[in-house]
Amino acid sequence: MLNINEIREDFPILNKRVYDKQLVYLDNAATTQKPRQVVEKIENGYYNVNANVHRGVHFLSQEATEAHEEARRTVQHFLHARSSNEIIFTRGTTEAINLVASSFTEGCMQAGDEVIISTMEHHSNIVPWQLEAARKGIAIKVIPINDRGELDMEAYRALFSERTRLVSVTHVSNVLGTINPVKEIIAEAHSREVPVLIDGAQSVPHIAVDVQDLDADFYTFSAHKIYGPTGMGVLYGKEAWLDRLPPYQGGGEMIATVTFEKTVFNELPYKFEAGTPDYIGSTALAEALDYVSAIGIDKIAAYEHELLTYATQRLKEIDGMRLFGEAEQKSSVISFLVGDIHHYDMGMLLDRLGIAVRTGHHCAQPLMQRFGIEGTVRASFAFYNTKEEIDALAEGIERVRKMF
Ligand code: PMP
């Protein structure tokens, strides 16, 4: 069992009052709150360990470099990667996917080659491929979903052709909460010698991820969704693939030697990290991962599942409730609409009660089109949320419903 009261003490913002009401923060899929330990790590980094990394002979630079590289090893162990060379620091999931889209298309695709994505992708796993489609003429195929919000695996298998070069799908949907069978997805692709990129933005904070067990070729996540800092993220890539791909950006750090005629690129992981990295952000991310590990990701998953089950049951009792995403395997996200109340009105009125939820298309407009809606209200839970907060949400929705 988790001691939620004790955990909440690490997150001072959870005590905040909004409109003179106790804040109920249920927008964790957008970003999570930060524990003191993470904020203190940032403060200590700037006060005591700040120097540019990798290039300095002086004490402080070496200390900063060691902290940054230690953070990389923490990420490596958290994802169960084989080597820290396979961990590339990025600005977030978005940049990580753009990196793969750009470098993979450049290095491994020709006009007419195909990438498979799914109906439930976040825009950040759609638009980068469209940019490549415009630039290089690649084609995008889309896996359909059923009404519960699960991938149609038969249709997935039928999408492969001899032009398929990559599969890029999300592990967990940020709208539906669906946990996709990524191990099976990867095995299917590998049986056709096609590599797979998994968007882990919504999985890494909530369920145990072992990239070697999954056999993922690329895997991404964002620090800010796992109690870490903003502007920091990770691309995991198998060394063999990263070695094969051309760099994404050019500049300092990513080179071995430069003349005006020719540049020899640096070894992994630096080949993909042009410019001064966010060496404070990386150590804060590592602190967040240590925080999560100390609680235990399996305990977190079990508790959040309990919250999801409770919330689903409470919300289903409300007249006119429509839930979007009722997959068998689901993470702690609930998207809904009530009667014909506009999602924006619901969100705004819940906000007045101190309840923070997200409204709109959640950067997944094609998914909204699949369900024939413009948007939903989304409540998403973290391990610091409580059943009392879910009660507040259910009572809040009921109040808004009665107003209409
Ligand atoms: N993919 C998914 C599934 C997401 O939920 C998000 C964030 N909402 C992203 C990608 C993009 O993450 P970021 O904005 O941190 O780059």
mmCIF file of C-alpha atoms in Angstrom, residues 9-397:
data_model
loop_
_atom_site.group_PDB
_atom_site.id
_atom_site.type_symbol
_atom_site.label_atom_id
_atom_site.label_comp_id
_atom_site.label_asym_id
_atom_site.label_seq_id
_atom_site.Cartn_x
_atom_site.Cartn_y
_atom_site.Cartn_z
ATOM 1 C CA GLU A 9 3.692 16.207 1.389
ATOM 2 C CA ASP A 10 6.419 16.002 -1.260
ATOM 3 C CA PHE A 11 4.180 17.949 -3.687
ATOM 4 C CA PRO A 12 3.489 21.364 -2.116
ATOM 5 C CA ILE A 13 1.377 22.533 -5.070
ATOM 6 C CA LEU A 14 -1.285 19.954 -4.207
ATOM 7 C CA ASN A 15 -2.198 22.109 -1.188
ATOM 8 C CA LYS A 16 -2.885 25.108 -3.376
ATOM 9 C CA ARG A 17 -6.291 26.761 -3.267
ATOM 10 C CA VAL A 18 -7.933 28.041 -6.437
ATOM 11 C CA TYR A 19 -11.045 30.289 -6.325
ATOM 12 C CA ASP A 20 -10.836 29.704 -2.576
ATOM 13 C CA LYS A 21 -11.310 25.961 -3.087
ATOM 14 C CA GLN A 22 -8.908 23.122 -2.549
ATOM 15 C CA LEU A 23 -7.178 22.310 -5.860
ATOM 16 C CA VAL A 24 -8.038 18.890 -7.274
ATOM 17 C CA TYR A 25 -5.406 18.261 -9.918
ATOM 18 C CA LEU A 26 -6.599 15.706 -12.480
ATOM 19 C CA ASP A 27 -4.597 16.812 -15.511
ATOM 20 C CA ASN A 28 -1.645 14.500 -15.072
ATOM 21 C CA ALA A 29 -1.615 13.232 -18.643
ATOM 22 C CA ALA A 30 -0.810 16.797 -19.723
ATOM 23 C CA THR A 31 1.883 17.235 -17.122
ATOM 24 C CA THR A 32 2.574 15.961 -13.625
ATOM 25 C CA GLN A 33 3.443 17.971 -10.538
ATOM 26 C CA LYS A 34 6.999 17.920 -9.210
ATOM 27 C CA PRO A 35 8.153 16.606 -5.852
ATOM 28 C CA ARG A 36 10.441 18.747 -3.684
ATOM 29 C CA GLN A 37 13.322 16.372 -4.394
ATOM 30 C CA VAL A 38 13.232 17.246 -8.100
ATOM 31 C CA VAL A 39 12.961 20.993 -7.531
ATOM 32 C CA GLU A 40 15.776 20.868 -4.985
ATOM 33 C CA LYS A 41 17.934 18.945 -7.435
ATOM 34 C CA ILE A 42 17.493 21.759 -9.957
ATOM 35 C CA GLU A 43 18.242 24.397 -7.348
ATOM 36 C CA ASN A 44 21.313 22.554 -6.134
ATOM 37 C CA GLY A 45 22.450 21.988 -9.712
ATOM 38 C CA TYR A 46 22.469 25.684 -10.521
ATOM 39 C CA TYR A 47 23.869 26.737 -7.130
ATOM 40 C CA ASN A 48 26.581 24.111 -6.813
ATOM 41 C CA VAL A 49 27.295 22.066 -9.907
ATOM 42 C CA ASN A 50 26.822 24.453 -12.816
ATOM 43 C CA ALA A 51 29.426 24.333 -15.585
ATOM 44 C CA ASN A 52 29.188 23.338 -19.220
ATOM 45 C CA VAL A 53 29.669 19.607 -19.659
ATOM 46 C CA HIS A 54 32.057 17.465 -21.735
ATOM 47 C CA ARG A 55 34.483 20.208 -22.739
ATOM 48 C CA GLY A 56 36.087 21.346 -19.521
ATOM 49 C CA VAL A 57 39.209 20.217 -17.740
ATOM 50 C CA HIS A 58 38.245 22.091 -14.599
ATOM 51 C CA PHE A 59 36.741 20.519 -11.506
ATOM 52 C CA LEU A 60 33.241 21.931 -11.841
ATOM 53 C CA SER A 61 32.902 20.932 -15.478
ATOM 54 C CA GLN A 62 33.954 17.402 -14.662
ATOM 55 C CA GLU A 63 31.530 17.240 -11.764
ATOM 56 C CA ALA A 64 28.693 18.489 -13.992
ATOM 57 C CA THR A 65 29.676 16.011 -16.714
ATOM 58 C CA GLU A 66 29.713 13.131 -14.267
ATOM 59 C CA ALA A 67 26.262 14.110 -12.925
ATOM 60 C CA HIS A 68 24.880 14.337 -16.461
ATOM 61 C CA GLU A 69 26.320 10.954 -17.472
ATOM 62 C CA GLU A 70 25.153 9.392 -14.220
ATOM 63 C CA ALA A 71 21.651 10.659 -15.098
ATOM 64 C CA ARG A 72 21.950 8.918 -18.441
ATOM 65 C CA ARG A 73 22.760 5.657 -16.647
ATOM 66 C CA THR A 74 19.738 6.155 -14.365
ATOM 67 C CA VAL A 75 17.517 6.455 -17.450
ATOM 68 C CA GLN A 76 19.224 3.408 -18.959
ATOM 69 C CA HIS A 77 18.430 1.310 -15.895
ATOM 70 C CA PHE A 78 14.895 2.661 -15.605
ATOM 71 C CA LEU A 79 14.139 1.555 -19.169
ATOM 72 C CA HIS A 80 16.290 -1.592 -18.847
ATOM 73 C CA ALA A 81 18.349 -0.566 -21.852
ATOM 74 C CA ARG A 82 21.486 -2.552 -22.640
ATOM 75 C CA SER A 83 23.818 0.429 -22.799
ATOM 76 C CA SER A 84 23.803 4.095 -21.832
ATOM 77 C CA ASN A 85 24.935 4.807 -25.416
ATOM 78 C CA GLU A 86 21.356 4.008 -26.367
ATOM 79 C CA ILE A 87 19.943 6.896 -24.306
ATOM 80 C CA ILE A 88 19.685 10.197 -26.201
ATOM 81 C CA PHE A 89 18.542 13.265 -24.293
ATOM 82 C CA THR A 90 16.018 15.372 -26.186
ATOM 83 C CA ARG A 91 13.609 18.201 -25.390
ATOM 84 C CA GLY A 92 10.771 15.717 -24.993
ATOM 85 C CA THR A 93 8.781 13.051 -26.780
ATOM 86 C CA THR A 94 7.980 15.431 -29.611
ATOM 87 C CA GLU A 95 11.606 16.116 -30.400
ATOM 88 C CA ALA A 96 12.487 12.436 -30.014
ATOM 89 C CA ILE A 97 9.872 11.401 -32.591
ATOM 90 C CA ASN A 98 10.924 14.213 -34.924
ATOM 91 C CA LEU A 99 14.503 13.003 -34.604
ATOM 92 C CA VAL A 100 13.591 9.468 -35.644
ATOM 93 C CA ALA A 101 11.227 10.651 -38.383
ATOM 94 C CA SER A 102 13.908 12.896 -39.849
ATOM 95 C CA SER A 103 16.943 10.628 -39.481
ATOM 96 C CA PHE A 104 15.200 7.349 -40.268
ATOM 97 C CA THR A 105 13.534 8.749 -43.377
ATOM 98 C CA GLU A 106 16.811 10.294 -44.502
ATOM 99 C CA GLY A 107 18.825 7.150 -43.823
ATOM 100 C CA CYS A 108 16.437 4.294 -44.511
ATOM 101 C CA MET A 109 13.505 5.370 -46.687
ATOM 102 C CA GLN A 110 12.850 6.149 -50.329
ATOM 103 C CA ALA A 111 9.864 7.824 -51.982
ATOM 104 C CA GLY A 112 6.943 5.406 -51.852
ATOM 105 C CA ASP A 113 8.181 3.615 -48.717
ATOM 106 C CA GLU A 114 5.639 3.299 -45.932
ATOM 107 C CA VAL A 115 5.345 3.980 -42.227
ATOM 108 C CA ILE A 116 2.499 2.488 -40.179
ATOM 109 C CA ILE A 117 0.969 4.592 -37.389
ATOM 110 C CA SER A 118 -2.421 4.290 -35.634
ATOM 111 C CA THR A 119 -5.701 6.162 -35.318
ATOM 112 C CA MET A 120 -4.997 6.991 -31.674
ATOM 113 C CA GLU A 121 -1.687 8.786 -32.183
ATOM 114 C CA HIS A 122 -0.909 12.151 -30.635
ATOM 115 C CA HIS A 123 -0.204 14.814 -33.279
ATOM 116 C CA SER A 124 3.470 14.469 -32.401
ATOM 117 C CA ASN A 125 3.430 10.982 -33.953
ATOM 118 C CA ILE A 126 1.475 12.082 -37.011
ATOM 119 C CA VAL A 127 2.772 15.457 -38.151
ATOM 120 C CA PRO A 128 6.506 14.563 -38.243
ATOM 121 C CA TRP A 129 5.638 11.760 -40.692
ATOM 122 C CA GLN A 130 3.545 14.139 -42.763
ATOM 123 C CA LEU A 131 6.518 16.496 -42.938
ATOM 124 C CA GLU A 132 8.602 13.592 -44.224
ATOM 125 C CA ALA A 133 5.828 12.649 -46.645
ATOM 126 C CA ALA A 134 6.000 16.166 -48.076
ATOM 127 C CA ARG A 135 9.802 16.192 -48.115
ATOM 128 C CA LYS A 136 10.557 12.705 -49.328
ATOM 129 C CA GLY A 137 7.317 11.244 -50.624
ATOM 130 C CA ILE A 138 6.899 8.527 -48.012
ATOM 131 C CA ALA A 139 3.387 7.148 -47.420
ATOM 132 C CA ILE A 140 1.518 6.854 -44.112
ATOM 133 C CA LYS A 141 -0.748 3.879 -43.313
ATOM 134 C CA VAL A 142 -3.065 3.984 -40.312
ATOM 135 C CA ILE A 143 -4.175 1.121 -38.032
ATOM 136 C CA PRO A 144 -7.913 1.437 -37.296
ATOM 137 C CA ILE A 145 -9.442 0.980 -33.824
ATOM 138 C CA ASN A 146 -12.668 -0.556 -32.564
ATOM 139 C CA ASP A 147 -15.371 1.310 -30.597
ATOM 140 C CA ARG A 148 -13.760 0.387 -27.268
ATOM 141 C CA GLY A 149 -10.616 2.135 -28.418
ATOM 142 C CA GLU A 150 -8.474 -0.926 -29.095
ATOM 143 C CA LEU A 151 -6.238 -1.395 -32.123
ATOM 144 C CA ASP A 152 -7.579 -3.706 -34.803
ATOM 145 C CA MET A 153 -4.689 -6.167 -34.855
ATOM 146 C CA GLU A 154 -5.950 -8.019 -37.896
ATOM 147 C CA ALA A 155 -6.094 -4.785 -39.860
ATOM 148 C CA TYR A 156 -2.596 -3.999 -38.548
ATOM 149 C CA ARG A 157 -1.194 -7.207 -39.993
ATOM 150 C CA ALA A 158 -2.911 -6.487 -43.299
ATOM 151 C CA LEU A 159 -1.244 -3.058 -43.574
ATOM 152 C CA PHE A 160 2.239 -4.480 -44.139
ATOM 153 C CA SER A 161 3.581 -4.432 -47.655
ATOM 154 C CA GLU A 162 7.036 -4.846 -49.087
ATOM 155 C CA ARG A 163 7.377 -1.063 -48.868
ATOM 156 C CA THR A 164 6.783 -0.957 -45.072
ATOM 157 C CA ARG A 165 9.918 0.426 -43.428
ATOM 158 C CA LEU A 166 8.799 1.396 -39.917
ATOM 159 C CA VAL A 167 5.924 1.056 -37.445
ATOM 160 C CA SER A 168 5.415 3.993 -35.054
ATOM 161 C CA VAL A 169 2.672 3.661 -32.433
ATOM 162 C CA THR A 170 1.875 4.844 -28.962
ATOM 163 C CA HIS A 171 2.182 2.505 -25.982
ATOM 164 C CA VAL A 172 -0.683 4.186 -24.092
ATOM 165 C CA SER A 173 -3.284 6.531 -25.609
ATOM 166 C CA ASN A 174 -3.372 9.965 -23.971
ATOM 167 C CA VAL A 175 -7.123 10.178 -24.692
ATOM 168 C CA LEU A 176 -8.495 6.656 -24.359
ATOM 169 C CA GLY A 177 -6.020 5.269 -21.845
ATOM 170 C CA THR A 178 -5.706 2.133 -23.978
ATOM 171 C CA ILE A 179 -2.549 0.161 -23.241
ATOM 172 C CA ASN A 180 -1.604 -1.213 -26.637
ATOM 173 C CA PRO A 181 -0.146 -4.722 -26.996
ATOM 174 C CA VAL A 182 3.197 -3.308 -28.070
ATOM 175 C CA LYS A 183 5.130 -6.511 -27.520
ATOM 176 C CA GLU A 184 2.883 -8.252 -30.020
ATOM 177 C CA ILE A 185 2.988 -5.231 -32.352
ATOM 178 C CA ILE A 186 6.786 -5.322 -32.301
ATOM 179 C CA ALA A 187 6.961 -9.103 -32.811
ATOM 180 C CA GLU A 188 4.641 -8.841 -35.817
ATOM 181 C CA ALA A 189 6.782 -6.097 -37.337
ATOM 182 C CA HIS A 190 10.032 -7.912 -36.605
ATOM 183 C CA SER A 191 8.761 -11.073 -38.275
ATOM 184 C CA ARG A 192 8.760 -8.888 -41.425
ATOM 185 C CA GLU A 193 12.107 -7.272 -40.502
ATOM 186 C CA VAL A 194 10.453 -3.909 -39.864
ATOM 187 C CA PRO A 195 11.651 -1.885 -36.847
ATOM 188 C CA VAL A 196 9.275 -0.209 -34.384
ATOM 189 C CA LEU A 197 9.203 3.146 -32.614
ATOM 190 C CA ILE A 198 7.058 3.300 -29.482
ATOM 191 C CA ASP A 199 5.763 6.603 -28.096
ATOM 192 C CA GLY A 200 6.022 6.059 -24.360
ATOM 193 C CA ALA A 201 4.905 9.520 -23.215
ATOM 194 C CA GLN A 202 1.885 8.052 -21.393
ATOM 195 C CA SER A 203 3.311 4.663 -20.448
ATOM 196 C CA VAL A 204 6.658 5.285 -18.757
ATOM 197 C CA PRO A 205 5.056 7.273 -15.875
ATOM 198 C CA HIS A 206 2.474 4.561 -15.173
ATOM 199 C CA ILE A 207 3.658 1.051 -16.010
ATOM 200 C CA ALA A 208 6.961 -0.808 -15.944
ATOM 201 C CA VAL A 209 8.766 -0.577 -19.278
ATOM 202 C CA ASP A 210 11.586 -2.886 -20.302
ATOM 203 C CA VAL A 211 12.779 -1.953 -23.774
ATOM 204 C CA GLN A 212 14.810 -5.151 -24.127
ATOM 205 C CA ASP A 213 11.903 -7.362 -23.154
ATOM 206 C CA LEU A 214 9.644 -5.475 -25.576
ATOM 207 C CA ASP A 215 12.443 -5.609 -28.150
ATOM 208 C CA ALA A 216 11.576 -2.013 -29.134
ATOM 209 C CA ASP A 217 13.909 -0.442 -31.664
ATOM 210 C CA PHE A 218 13.108 3.106 -30.553
ATOM 211 C CA TYR A 219 11.228 4.268 -27.467
ATOM 212 C CA THR A 220 10.488 7.814 -26.305
ATOM 213 C CA PHE A 221 9.205 9.637 -23.238
ATOM 214 C CA SER A 222 8.977 13.117 -21.694
ATOM 215 C CA ALA A 223 10.403 14.052 -18.291
ATOM 216 C CA HIS A 224 7.598 16.439 -17.375
ATOM 217 C CA LYS A 225 4.995 13.667 -17.485
ATOM 218 C CA ILE A 226 6.963 11.599 -14.973
ATOM 219 C CA TYR A 227 7.377 14.196 -12.213
ATOM 220 C CA GLY A 228 10.503 15.626 -13.845
ATOM 221 C CA PRO A 229 11.356 18.983 -15.435
ATOM 222 C CA THR A 230 9.901 20.499 -18.587
ATOM 223 C CA GLY A 231 11.931 20.677 -21.791
ATOM 224 C CA MET A 232 13.621 17.330 -21.217
ATOM 225 C CA GLY A 233 12.962 13.938 -22.722
ATOM 226 C CA VAL A 234 14.511 10.736 -23.907
ATOM 227 C CA LEU A 235 14.942 8.765 -27.064
ATOM 228 C CA TYR A 236 16.007 5.181 -26.529
ATOM 229 C CA GLY A 237 17.339 3.539 -29.676
ATOM 230 C CA LYS A 238 19.053 0.227 -30.276
ATOM 231 C CA GLU A 239 22.712 0.941 -30.839
ATOM 232 C CA ALA A 240 22.707 -0.805 -34.223
ATOM 233 C CA TRP A 241 19.946 1.508 -35.458
ATOM 234 C CA LEU A 242 21.391 4.676 -33.975
ATOM 235 C CA ASP A 243 24.746 3.853 -35.550
ATOM 236 C CA ARG A 244 23.073 3.505 -38.928
ATOM 237 C CA LEU A 245 21.076 6.734 -38.823
ATOM 238 C CA PRO A 246 22.472 10.111 -39.879
ATOM 239 C CA PRO A 247 22.520 12.897 -37.252
ATOM 240 C CA TYR A 248 19.441 15.019 -36.681
ATOM 241 C CA GLN A 249 21.092 18.372 -36.006
ATOM 242 C CA GLY A 250 24.619 19.671 -36.448
ATOM 243 C CA GLY A 251 26.743 21.680 -34.049
ATOM 244 C CA GLY A 252 28.975 21.291 -31.030
ATOM 245 C CA GLU A 253 29.156 18.026 -29.071
ATOM 246 C CA MET A 254 28.032 15.874 -32.000
ATOM 247 C CA ILE A 255 31.365 16.005 -33.838
ATOM 248 C CA ALA A 256 34.692 14.197 -33.577
ATOM 249 C CA THR A 257 36.611 16.405 -36.034
ATOM 250 C CA VAL A 258 35.629 19.266 -38.293
ATOM 251 C CA THR A 259 37.341 20.781 -41.310
ATOM 252 C CA PHE A 260 35.652 22.987 -43.876
ATOM 253 C CA GLU A 261 35.692 20.016 -46.209
ATOM 254 C CA LYS A 262 34.398 17.305 -43.907
ATOM 255 C CA THR A 263 33.034 16.526 -40.471
ATOM 256 C CA VAL A 264 33.453 13.212 -38.687
ATOM 257 C CA PHE A 265 30.577 12.689 -36.312
ATOM 258 C CA ASN A 266 30.988 11.844 -32.664
ATOM 259 C CA GLU A 267 30.183 8.396 -31.267
ATOM 260 C CA LEU A 268 26.887 7.527 -29.590
ATOM 261 C CA PRO A 269 25.055 8.994 -27.843
ATOM 262 C CA TYR A 270 26.635 12.384 -28.652
ATOM 263 C CA LYS A 271 26.075 12.089 -32.386
ATOM 264 C CA PHE A 272 22.426 12.951 -31.684
ATOM 265 C CA GLU A 273 23.009 15.636 -29.059
ATOM 266 C CA ALA A 274 24.116 18.773 -30.868
ATOM 267 C CA GLY A 275 24.757 21.806 -28.675
ATOM 268 C CA THR A 276 24.933 22.244 -24.918
ATOM 269 C CA PRO A 277 22.599 19.660 -23.392
ATOM 270 C CA ASP A 278 20.192 20.389 -20.550
ATOM 271 C CA TYR A 279 22.588 18.940 -17.994
ATOM 272 C CA ILE A 280 20.549 20.311 -15.092
ATOM 273 C CA GLY A 281 17.342 18.890 -16.550
ATOM 274 C CA SER A 282 18.913 15.472 -17.017
ATOM 275 C CA THR A 283 19.885 15.225 -13.348
ATOM 276 C CA ALA A 284 16.411 16.405 -12.315
ATOM 277 C CA LEU A 285 14.876 13.743 -14.552
ATOM 278 C CA ALA A 286 17.097 11.134 -12.905
ATOM 279 C CA GLU A 287 15.936 12.380 -9.501
ATOM 280 C CA ALA A 288 12.305 11.981 -10.626
ATOM 281 C CA LEU A 289 12.993 8.440 -11.862
ATOM 282 C CA ASP A 290 14.664 7.615 -8.540
ATOM 283 C CA TYR A 291 11.614 9.009 -6.763
ATOM 284 C CA VAL A 292 9.292 6.790 -8.804
ATOM 285 C CA SER A 293 11.570 3.770 -8.320
ATOM 286 C CA ALA A 294 11.656 4.313 -4.556
ATOM 287 C CA ILE A 295 7.862 4.069 -4.449
ATOM 288 C CA GLY A 296 7.897 1.235 -6.988
ATOM 289 C CA ILE A 297 6.416 1.428 -10.481
ATOM 290 C CA ASP A 298 4.370 -1.749 -9.925
ATOM 291 C CA LYS A 299 2.828 -0.306 -6.759
ATOM 292 C CA ILE A 300 2.088 2.885 -8.655
ATOM 293 C CA ALA A 301 0.454 0.924 -11.482
ATOM 294 C CA ALA A 302 -1.689 -1.065 -9.039
ATOM 295 C CA TYR A 303 -2.824 2.006 -7.100
ATOM 296 C CA GLU A 304 -3.586 4.010 -10.233
ATOM 297 C CA HIS A 305 -5.572 1.070 -11.578
ATOM 298 C CA GLU A 306 -7.598 1.135 -8.380
ATOM 299 C CA LEU A 307 -8.250 4.862 -8.927
ATOM 300 C CA LEU A 308 -9.259 4.188 -12.534
ATOM 301 C CA THR A 309 -11.676 1.419 -11.551
ATOM 302 C CA TYR A 310 -13.221 3.588 -8.857
ATOM 303 C CA ALA A 311 -13.513 6.634 -11.128
ATOM 304 C CA THR A 312 -15.027 4.574 -13.960
ATOM 305 C CA GLN A 313 -17.642 3.194 -11.600
ATOM 306 C CA ARG A 314 -18.460 6.622 -10.102
ATOM 307 C CA LEU A 315 -18.681 8.357 -13.474
ATOM 308 C CA LYS A 316 -20.852 5.635 -14.994
ATOM 309 C CA GLU A 317 -23.482 6.356 -12.324
ATOM 310 C CA ILE A 318 -23.990 9.832 -13.809
ATOM 311 C CA ASP A 319 -26.955 10.290 -16.190
ATOM 312 C CA GLY A 320 -25.953 10.936 -19.792
ATOM 313 C CA MET A 321 -22.334 9.865 -19.220
ATOM 314 C CA ARG A 322 -20.462 8.743 -22.356
ATOM 315 C CA LEU A 323 -17.002 7.298 -21.810
ATOM 316 C CA PHE A 324 -14.483 7.208 -24.653
ATOM 317 C CA GLY A 325 -12.033 4.365 -24.287
ATOM 318 C CA GLU A 326 -13.139 1.179 -22.613
ATOM 319 C CA ALA A 327 -10.258 -1.041 -23.578
ATOM 320 C CA GLU A 328 -9.592 -4.219 -21.650
ATOM 321 C CA GLN A 329 -6.092 -2.959 -20.834
ATOM 322 C CA LYS A 330 -6.319 0.631 -19.675
ATOM 323 C CA SER A 331 -4.176 3.215 -17.951
ATOM 324 C CA SER A 332 -5.435 5.921 -15.566
ATOM 325 C CA VAL A 333 -7.086 8.248 -18.081
ATOM 326 C CA ILE A 334 -10.839 8.837 -18.451
ATOM 327 C CA SER A 335 -12.280 10.773 -21.389
ATOM 328 C CA PHE A 336 -15.960 11.607 -21.318
ATOM 329 C CA LEU A 337 -18.880 13.751 -22.395
ATOM 330 C CA VAL A 338 -22.128 14.241 -20.493
ATOM 331 C CA GLY A 339 -25.404 14.629 -22.444
ATOM 332 C CA ASP A 340 -24.967 17.485 -24.855
ATOM 333 C CA ILE A 341 -22.918 19.633 -22.494
ATOM 334 C CA HIS A 342 -19.975 21.068 -24.417
ATOM 335 C CA HIS A 343 -16.640 19.736 -23.144
ATOM 336 C CA TYR A 344 -15.382 23.275 -22.760
ATOM 337 C CA ASP A 345 -18.333 24.314 -20.568
ATOM 338 C CA MET A 346 -17.861 21.230 -18.411
ATOM 339 C CA GLY A 347 -14.157 21.941 -18.014
ATOM 340 C CA MET A 348 -14.697 25.604 -17.197
ATOM 341 C CA LEU A 349 -17.358 24.912 -14.588
ATOM 342 C CA LEU A 350 -15.327 22.129 -12.975
ATOM 343 C CA ASP A 351 -12.421 24.572 -12.835
ATOM 344 C CA ARG A 352 -14.603 26.949 -10.797
ATOM 345 C CA LEU A 353 -14.967 24.120 -8.301
ATOM 346 C CA GLY A 354 -11.188 23.831 -8.102
ATOM 347 C CA ILE A 355 -11.043 20.725 -10.301
ATOM 348 C CA ALA A 356 -8.391 20.810 -13.030
ATOM 349 C CA VAL A 357 -9.261 18.612 -16.007
ATOM 350 C CA ARG A 358 -8.362 18.974 -19.658
ATOM 351 C CA THR A 359 -10.841 19.668 -22.444
ATOM 352 C CA GLY A 360 -10.574 19.659 -26.219
ATOM 353 C CA HIS A 361 -9.059 17.370 -28.822
ATOM 354 C CA HIS A 362 -5.994 16.488 -26.712
ATOM 355 C CA CYS A 363 -3.710 16.831 -29.754
ATOM 356 C CA ALA A 364 -5.455 13.854 -31.311
ATOM 357 C CA GLN A 365 -7.847 15.350 -33.852
ATOM 358 C CA PRO A 366 -7.935 12.266 -36.115
ATOM 359 C CA LEU A 367 -9.033 10.227 -33.081
ATOM 360 C CA MET A 368 -11.807 12.757 -32.389
ATOM 361 C CA GLN A 369 -12.880 12.382 -36.026
ATOM 362 C CA ARG A 370 -12.988 8.592 -35.570
ATOM 363 C CA PHE A 371 -15.543 9.054 -32.775
ATOM 364 C CA GLY A 372 -17.368 11.866 -34.591
ATOM 365 C CA ILE A 373 -16.760 14.393 -31.817
ATOM 366 C CA GLU A 374 -14.843 17.638 -31.439
ATOM 367 C CA GLY A 375 -13.380 16.956 -28.072
ATOM 368 C CA THR A 376 -13.825 15.392 -24.662
ATOM 369 C CA VAL A 377 -13.286 16.197 -21.026
ATOM 370 C CA ARG A 378 -10.328 14.230 -19.724
ATOM 371 C CA ALA A 379 -9.467 13.373 -16.138
ATOM 372 C CA SER A 380 -6.098 11.698 -15.669
ATOM 373 C CA PHE A 381 -4.704 10.360 -12.421
ATOM 374 C CA ALA A 382 -1.314 10.114 -10.766
ATOM 375 C CA PHE A 383 -0.267 8.202 -7.659
ATOM 376 C CA TYR A 384 -0.804 11.279 -5.464
ATOM 377 C CA ASN A 385 -4.509 11.425 -6.334
ATOM 378 C CA THR A 386 -7.112 10.046 -3.961
ATOM 379 C CA LYS A 387 -10.589 8.531 -4.039
ATOM 380 C CA GLU A 388 -11.820 11.676 -2.284
ATOM 381 C CA GLU A 389 -10.635 13.691 -5.279
ATOM 382 C CA ILE A 390 -12.524 11.349 -7.591
ATOM 383 C CA ASP A 391 -15.617 11.854 -5.422
ATOM 384 C CA ALA A 392 -15.127 15.606 -5.844
ATOM 385 C CA LEU A 393 -14.924 15.109 -9.620
ATOM 386 C CA ALA A 394 -18.082 12.973 -9.723
ATOM 387 C CA GLU A 395 -19.990 15.441 -7.525
ATOM 388 C CA GLY A 396 -18.709 18.332 -9.627
ATOM 389 C CA ILE A 397 -19.876 16.709 -12.864
#
